[in-house]
Amino acid sequence: MKPVPQSQAAYSSPHLVEPGVAKSTSPHIMTQQQPPWPSPGSSSSSNPRGKCWLILVLMAVLPMVPDVGALPFLFTHIKPQINWTQPEMESWVIEEQPRSIEPHLEPVLHPNRTHRALSSDSTDAEFLQRLVSMRHNQTASSRMLWYDVAGGDGLVYPPFVDKALKLLNLKQVAFEIENSVMSKVTCTACRAGAGMLQHQIQSGKTDAELIRMITDYCTNLNIQSARVCQGVAQLFGSELIYVLKRVNLSPDELCSFVIGDGCADVYNPYHEWEVIFPPVPKPPRLADLPIPMEAAPFFKVLHISDTHYDPHYAEGSNADCNEPLCCRLSSGRPATPNAAAGKWGDYRKCDTPKRTVDHMLSHIAETHKDIDYILWTGDLPPHDVWNQTKEENLAIIKDTVKQMVEMFPGVPIFPALGNHESAPVNSFPPPYVNQVDISISWLYDELDIQWRRWLPQSVTHTVRRGAFYSVLVRPGFRIISLNMNYCNNKNWWLLLNSTDPATELQWFIYELQSAEFSNEKVHVIGHIPPGHSDCLKVWSRNFYKIISRYESTVTAQFYGHTHYDEFEMFYDPHDLNHPNGIAYIGPSVSPYYDLNPGYRIYYVDGDHDATTRLVIDHESWIMNLKEANLYGYPIWYKLYTARAAYNMKALRPSDWNNLLNELTNNQELFELYYKYYWKNSPARPTCDAECKKRLICDCRSGRSHDRKHFCAEVESKIDEESSKSWKSWFYKGLTNSAEDRTEEPATTTDGYGPFDVVIVNVGG
């Protein structure tokens, strides 16, 4: 292998570049010095919905259309002039930081503990039988922030903008932003809004004038209530304006950066960079990983994610409001009894009440007394993104940490930072943004204090720098927690410089290389999954390379963020027939929205001579929210176990890849996966061919914004099967088809229960 030079030439650039170790692929970007790597034999051992600004700022375009300068994405010859001031640089030497080298977990002997991975569980069937009397959930609320006047929801657009709104299709934009599914519609709106805001900045308007303009248009167009408009404009507007004043990017470049493949792949030299790998050959890869030994010691691991505890949740309040979060006294009185918030939560846009969090933790502590350690992958505060404060978010963090300590005394907990912990949401300035009023140290310093209840002292330096850390759990087994907000494309600070923020990925490589030298296996935890559309494509691309290089070291990854029960696959970038990694995406505790609350239990290969540190099996547990509100008491039950439900002999990457192929070809199996994906929610919608393509493609894409590369074959197969199904239905005739739809669910036994029959029979 060609040695990597010890230093790289530095190029001057008008763009902000943080000193680190990632190298640029463009001569416009400053490159950095490579860190020294540990050598073999050395002493070193060893996881929806926040782009509110996009809707707000594009409103400003409407009265300014006659001004060509207001639409620079259409008039590309007009280039805004940016007054650039380069901030002070900061340095950080990775290899000088302390490392966790002493095992952190002392295993507890559970002599009677067994894991019945492949045995049938009659309790599930018994519980489903009890659900026969359940009626189909009737939620009248929309899944959008916009409401159609034709549908009787009462929103009337001002006549002078009705035509413009239809042209920009802002309803579709709002839906796509809220669900993180972007298309050309959102791309067009993004370009218009970004271009208009840049034009207004260049015209000399003050920050106060810009924020007032955004607030006025949001309110006048009834996009949201006046208080939401004002809160969002104040919280997000000032930060966004600060960033846009300091970047020299066109609207095309900005929107491609934020939206990704939904807005074309515009080349942007300011945001093209690559991490540097040490000059160490990759170990030979195995044809396939060994299957973990049956009856061998294992760790029982609890995974909790996306609690979104709402201290202001109020039973009986309006659950059908026109704001991003409902079920509070401030949401108003419900218009009908059906619009009232339930006792234990609600399927509509409502987060988790305290009694539900308390009940879940008590249930876990009583049911799973043999938990060895806990993975806690973030998002503790609620979705009231328009009026959050640093003080309130810190209070929620402190309260939940205290509760976890009390409920699970002596159990190690490994946390990861979510995107909702900051105020405003998604705002995570890298270390070079160190001004007192905008620095993120207020959060990271407190996290270090709270997390140190479970973590060793050696993590302090990296937690306070970037909220990431590495801990040796057992000899030969390490957990690395990443701050995935440095890949969050809603984090506007990355527009200043996305080059490996906080030097996190280069530190990640250093930790993995050290683990490889020490024959350690690694589990990675985080919040935003690296293949999700919310993850920045250049960051995700580099992360994907790292996982490929260290595929023999990283044996599992664990994330949250989506609120669904799903997974992501990783493949060799040069051979898509070789799966080399699996990321487990745990279900949310919060029902936000249309979901049942849930959590995950993993069984991980434990301490023995032939351990693989692979996940042996996992279980998803849920609480049926509809039933809990009807009968006044929640019951948590095991929804499914992965190996039994999908008939998998193991949970290696190759086994998950085989399952993906089966999901593509076997409609009955896909419907079972879809049921579990939604945590058996009675509010889940039907899934057509486009829905099926999206879900399976999400599973295949551990690298974000690259669906064309991973999904062409899958989409072609689904389209072909859909075409066959349509022809079969057509020739069969409408009458026979209707009879089939009525009778078929009653004869289905694989993975379905009486509850599903009830849903079908009542029209669900």
mmCIF file of C-alpha atoms in Angstrom, residues 273-476:
data_model
loop_
_atom_site.group_PDB
_atom_site.id
_atom_site.type_symbol
_atom_site.label_atom_id
_atom_site.label_comp_id
_atom_site.label_asym_id
_atom_site.label_seq_id
_atom_site.Cartn_x
_atom_site.Cartn_y
_atom_site.Cartn_z
ATOM 1 C CA TRP A 273 -13.915 15.815 1.471
ATOM 2 C CA GLU A 274 -12.504 12.436 2.401
ATOM 3 C CA VAL A 275 -11.189 10.955 5.613
ATOM 4 C CA ILE A 276 -7.658 9.549 5.697
ATOM 5 C CA PHE A 277 -7.054 5.887 6.467
ATOM 6 C CA PRO A 278 -3.847 4.646 8.087
ATOM 7 C CA PRO A 279 -1.367 2.725 5.893
ATOM 8 C CA VAL A 280 -2.450 -0.619 7.335
ATOM 9 C CA PRO A 281 -3.716 -3.384 5.029
ATOM 10 C CA LYS A 282 -7.296 -4.505 5.528
ATOM 11 C CA PRO A 283 -7.487 -8.023 7.011
ATOM 12 C CA PRO A 284 -8.667 -10.711 4.572
ATOM 13 C CA ARG A 285 -12.424 -10.933 4.618
ATOM 14 C CA LEU A 286 -14.237 -14.169 5.358
ATOM 15 C CA ALA A 287 -16.658 -15.698 2.870
ATOM 16 C CA ASP A 288 -19.228 -15.443 5.654
ATOM 17 C CA LEU A 289 -19.210 -14.874 9.389
ATOM 18 C CA PRO A 290 -19.595 -17.883 11.665
ATOM 19 C CA ILE A 291 -22.959 -18.480 13.281
ATOM 20 C CA PRO A 292 -22.841 -17.766 17.033
ATOM 21 C CA MET A 293 -22.758 -20.899 19.167
ATOM 22 C CA GLU A 294 -26.061 -22.038 20.610
ATOM 23 C CA ALA A 295 -26.304 -22.221 24.415
ATOM 24 C CA ALA A 296 -23.196 -20.052 24.810
ATOM 25 C CA PRO A 297 -23.075 -17.136 27.276
ATOM 26 C CA PHE A 298 -24.759 -13.970 26.051
ATOM 27 C CA PHE A 299 -25.531 -10.404 27.088
ATOM 28 C CA LYS A 300 -29.121 -9.256 27.388
ATOM 29 C CA VAL A 301 -29.291 -5.654 26.173
ATOM 30 C CA LEU A 302 -32.119 -3.122 26.430
ATOM 31 C CA HIS A 303 -32.451 -0.508 23.675
ATOM 32 C CA ILE A 304 -34.554 2.592 24.413
ATOM 33 C CA SER A 305 -34.878 5.391 21.872
ATOM 34 C CA ASP A 306 -36.881 8.536 21.130
ATOM 35 C CA THR A 307 -38.682 8.862 24.437
ATOM 36 C CA HIS A 308 -39.834 12.433 23.660
ATOM 37 C CA TYR A 309 -41.170 12.852 27.180
ATOM 38 C CA ASP A 310 -43.665 15.733 27.266
ATOM 39 C CA PRO A 311 -43.967 17.242 30.773
ATOM 40 C CA HIS A 312 -46.933 19.333 29.569
ATOM 41 C CA TYR A 313 -49.035 16.456 28.210
ATOM 42 C CA ALA A 314 -52.629 16.816 29.422
ATOM 43 C CA GLU A 315 -55.210 14.062 29.250
ATOM 44 C CA GLY A 316 -58.428 15.301 27.606
ATOM 45 C CA SER A 317 -56.769 18.237 25.831
ATOM 46 C CA ASN A 318 -57.009 18.760 22.080
ATOM 47 C CA ALA A 319 -55.134 16.020 20.206
ATOM 48 C CA ASP A 320 -56.250 17.302 16.815
ATOM 49 C CA CYS A 321 -54.695 20.770 16.772
ATOM 50 C CA ASN A 322 -53.064 22.530 13.821
ATOM 51 C CA GLU A 323 -49.610 22.742 15.398
ATOM 52 C CA PRO A 324 -46.549 20.475 15.287
ATOM 53 C CA LEU A 325 -47.346 19.151 18.787
ATOM 54 C CA CYS A 326 -50.752 18.748 20.425
ATOM 55 C CA CYS A 327 -52.207 17.174 23.593
ATOM 56 C CA ARG A 328 -51.362 20.138 25.827
ATOM 57 C CA LEU A 329 -53.556 22.593 27.674
ATOM 58 C CA SER A 330 -52.269 25.241 25.269
ATOM 59 C CA SER A 331 -53.635 23.159 22.377
ATOM 60 C CA GLY A 332 -57.145 24.229 23.333
ATOM 61 C CA ARG A 333 -60.325 22.320 24.020
ATOM 62 C CA PRO A 334 -61.149 19.340 21.766
ATOM 63 C CA ALA A 335 -63.923 20.004 19.251
ATOM 64 C CA THR A 336 -65.318 16.467 19.652
ATOM 65 C CA PRO A 337 -64.850 13.656 22.188
ATOM 66 C CA ASN A 338 -62.775 11.782 19.612
ATOM 67 C CA ALA A 339 -60.350 14.724 19.475
ATOM 68 C CA ALA A 340 -59.494 14.466 23.180
ATOM 69 C CA ALA A 341 -56.040 13.250 24.198
ATOM 70 C CA GLY A 342 -55.961 9.773 25.706
ATOM 71 C CA LYS A 343 -54.770 8.926 29.202
ATOM 72 C CA TRP A 344 -51.673 7.019 28.066
ATOM 73 C CA GLY A 345 -50.906 8.933 24.863
ATOM 74 C CA ASP A 346 -52.395 9.455 21.445
ATOM 75 C CA TYR A 347 -51.809 8.315 17.878
ATOM 76 C CA ARG A 348 -51.907 11.885 16.619
ATOM 77 C CA LYS A 349 -49.186 14.513 16.941
ATOM 78 C CA CYS A 350 -48.622 13.989 20.640
ATOM 79 C CA ASP A 351 -45.591 12.884 22.602
ATOM 80 C CA THR A 352 -45.236 10.619 25.623
ATOM 81 C CA PRO A 353 -46.954 11.508 28.925
ATOM 82 C CA LYS A 354 -45.011 10.971 32.139
ATOM 83 C CA ARG A 355 -47.272 8.159 33.339
ATOM 84 C CA THR A 356 -46.480 6.159 30.192
ATOM 85 C CA VAL A 357 -42.722 6.577 30.596
ATOM 86 C CA ASP A 358 -43.000 5.613 34.277
ATOM 87 C CA HIS A 359 -45.126 2.566 33.491
ATOM 88 C CA MET A 360 -42.799 1.377 30.713
ATOM 89 C CA LEU A 361 -39.668 1.630 32.874
ATOM 90 C CA SER A 362 -41.404 -0.140 35.767
ATOM 91 C CA HIS A 363 -42.540 -2.893 33.409
ATOM 92 C CA ILE A 364 -39.000 -3.299 32.014
ATOM 93 C CA ALA A 365 -37.432 -3.386 35.465
ATOM 94 C CA GLU A 366 -39.919 -6.049 36.569
ATOM 95 C CA THR A 367 -39.982 -8.147 33.371
ATOM 96 C CA HIS A 368 -36.305 -7.986 32.377
ATOM 97 C CA LYS A 369 -34.450 -8.250 35.672
ATOM 98 C CA ASP A 370 -31.400 -9.765 33.985
ATOM 99 C CA ILE A 371 -30.444 -6.841 31.717
ATOM 100 C CA ASP A 372 -26.666 -6.569 31.417
ATOM 101 C CA TYR A 373 -26.492 -3.068 29.928
ATOM 102 C CA ILE A 374 -28.658 -0.470 28.202
ATOM 103 C CA LEU A 375 -28.320 1.399 24.905
ATOM 104 C CA TRP A 376 -30.066 4.786 25.065
ATOM 105 C CA THR A 377 -30.038 6.452 21.648
ATOM 106 C CA GLY A 378 -31.379 9.911 22.320
ATOM 107 C CA ASP A 379 -34.254 12.307 21.620
ATOM 108 C CA LEU A 380 -35.506 12.976 25.135
ATOM 109 C CA PRO A 381 -37.375 16.342 24.752
ATOM 110 C CA PRO A 382 -40.756 16.697 23.000
ATOM 111 C CA HIS A 383 -41.550 18.046 19.521
ATOM 112 C CA ASP A 384 -42.523 21.582 20.594
ATOM 113 C CA VAL A 385 -39.725 22.922 18.405
ATOM 114 C CA TRP A 386 -41.100 26.482 18.285
ATOM 115 C CA ASN A 387 -40.812 27.299 21.992
ATOM 116 C CA GLN A 388 -38.015 25.185 23.416
ATOM 117 C CA THR A 389 -35.376 26.697 25.672
ATOM 118 C CA LYS A 390 -31.966 25.492 26.766
ATOM 119 C CA GLU A 391 -33.110 25.469 30.379
ATOM 120 C CA GLU A 392 -36.156 23.286 29.738
ATOM 121 C CA ASN A 393 -34.223 20.795 27.607
ATOM 122 C CA LEU A 394 -31.518 20.509 30.263
ATOM 123 C CA ALA A 395 -34.197 19.951 32.907
ATOM 124 C CA ILE A 396 -35.692 17.088 30.860
ATOM 125 C CA ILE A 397 -32.232 15.532 30.410
ATOM 126 C CA LYS A 398 -31.518 15.735 34.145
ATOM 127 C CA ASP A 399 -34.938 14.330 35.100
ATOM 128 C CA THR A 400 -34.735 11.379 32.707
ATOM 129 C CA VAL A 401 -31.157 10.547 33.682
ATOM 130 C CA LYS A 402 -32.178 10.582 37.353
ATOM 131 C CA GLN A 403 -35.104 8.304 36.575
ATOM 132 C CA MET A 404 -32.933 5.840 34.658
ATOM 133 C CA VAL A 405 -30.434 5.704 37.528
ATOM 134 C CA GLU A 406 -33.226 4.980 40.015
ATOM 135 C CA MET A 407 -34.987 2.375 37.862
ATOM 136 C CA PHE A 408 -31.844 0.489 36.821
ATOM 137 C CA PRO A 409 -29.383 0.791 39.701
ATOM 138 C CA GLY A 410 -25.984 -0.664 38.925
ATOM 139 C CA VAL A 411 -26.803 -1.327 35.250
ATOM 140 C CA PRO A 412 -24.353 0.364 32.829
ATOM 141 C CA ILE A 413 -26.079 2.697 30.371
ATOM 142 C CA PHE A 414 -24.433 3.820 27.138
ATOM 143 C CA PRO A 415 -26.187 6.968 25.821
ATOM 144 C CA ALA A 416 -26.050 8.673 22.438
ATOM 145 C CA LEU A 417 -27.102 12.232 21.646
ATOM 146 C CA GLY A 418 -30.331 12.880 19.712
ATOM 147 C CA ASN A 419 -31.139 15.822 17.457
ATOM 148 C CA HIS A 420 -33.855 17.144 19.815
ATOM 149 C CA GLU A 421 -31.606 17.673 22.827
ATOM 150 C CA SER A 422 -30.382 21.035 21.541
ATOM 151 C CA ALA A 423 -32.361 24.279 21.531
ATOM 152 C CA PRO A 424 -33.213 25.099 18.851
ATOM 153 C CA VAL A 425 -33.629 21.580 17.544
ATOM 154 C CA ASN A 426 -30.883 20.326 15.159
ATOM 155 C CA SER A 427 -28.515 23.130 16.166
ATOM 156 C CA PHE A 428 -25.084 21.630 16.881
ATOM 157 C CA PRO A 429 -22.266 24.075 16.073
ATOM 158 C CA PRO A 430 -18.860 22.364 15.642
ATOM 159 C CA PRO A 431 -16.078 23.278 18.097
ATOM 160 C CA TYR A 432 -14.733 26.137 15.956
ATOM 161 C CA VAL A 433 -17.988 28.028 16.632
ATOM 162 C CA ASN A 434 -17.010 28.993 20.161
ATOM 163 C CA GLN A 435 -18.727 32.336 20.758
ATOM 164 C CA VAL A 436 -20.463 32.230 24.118
ATOM 165 C CA ASP A 437 -23.938 33.006 22.769
ATOM 166 C CA ILE A 438 -23.923 30.297 20.071
ATOM 167 C CA SER A 439 -21.489 27.662 21.350
ATOM 168 C CA ILE A 440 -22.903 24.201 22.095
ATOM 169 C CA SER A 441 -20.805 23.821 25.258
ATOM 170 C CA TRP A 442 -23.897 24.520 27.411
ATOM 171 C CA LEU A 443 -25.208 21.095 26.315
ATOM 172 C CA TYR A 444 -22.024 19.028 25.990
ATOM 173 C CA ASP A 445 -20.679 20.080 29.394
ATOM 174 C CA GLU A 446 -23.927 19.035 31.075
ATOM 175 C CA LEU A 447 -24.009 15.761 29.144
ATOM 176 C CA ASP A 448 -20.542 14.976 30.465
ATOM 177 C CA ILE A 449 -21.765 15.536 34.023
ATOM 178 C CA GLN A 450 -24.894 13.416 33.545
ATOM 179 C CA TRP A 451 -23.322 10.618 31.472
ATOM 180 C CA ARG A 452 -20.459 10.217 33.920
ATOM 181 C CA ARG A 453 -22.929 8.401 36.181
ATOM 182 C CA TRP A 454 -22.303 5.422 33.892
ATOM 183 C CA LEU A 455 -19.190 6.187 31.844
ATOM 184 C CA PRO A 456 -15.492 6.226 32.839
ATOM 185 C CA GLN A 457 -13.541 9.433 33.327
ATOM 186 C CA SER A 458 -11.601 8.856 30.104
ATOM 187 C CA VAL A 459 -14.602 9.950 27.979
ATOM 188 C CA THR A 460 -14.714 13.518 29.312
ATOM 189 C CA HIS A 461 -12.482 15.048 26.647
ATOM 190 C CA THR A 462 -14.434 13.726 23.663
ATOM 191 C CA VAL A 463 -17.876 14.236 25.230
ATOM 192 C CA ARG A 464 -17.144 17.888 25.967
ATOM 193 C CA ARG A 465 -15.651 18.336 22.513
ATOM 194 C CA GLY A 466 -18.310 16.643 20.405
ATOM 195 C CA ALA A 467 -20.582 14.357 22.497
ATOM 196 C CA PHE A 468 -18.930 11.145 21.263
ATOM 197 C CA TYR A 469 -16.915 8.560 23.178
ATOM 198 C CA SER A 470 -15.406 5.060 23.236
ATOM 199 C CA VAL A 471 -15.636 2.580 26.142
ATOM 200 C CA LEU A 472 -14.111 -0.862 26.572
ATOM 201 C CA VAL A 473 -17.090 -2.856 27.867
ATOM 202 C CA ARG A 474 -15.443 -6.245 28.287
ATOM 203 C CA PRO A 475 -12.030 -7.594 27.241
ATOM 204 C CA GLY A 476 -12.168 -7.683 23.460
#
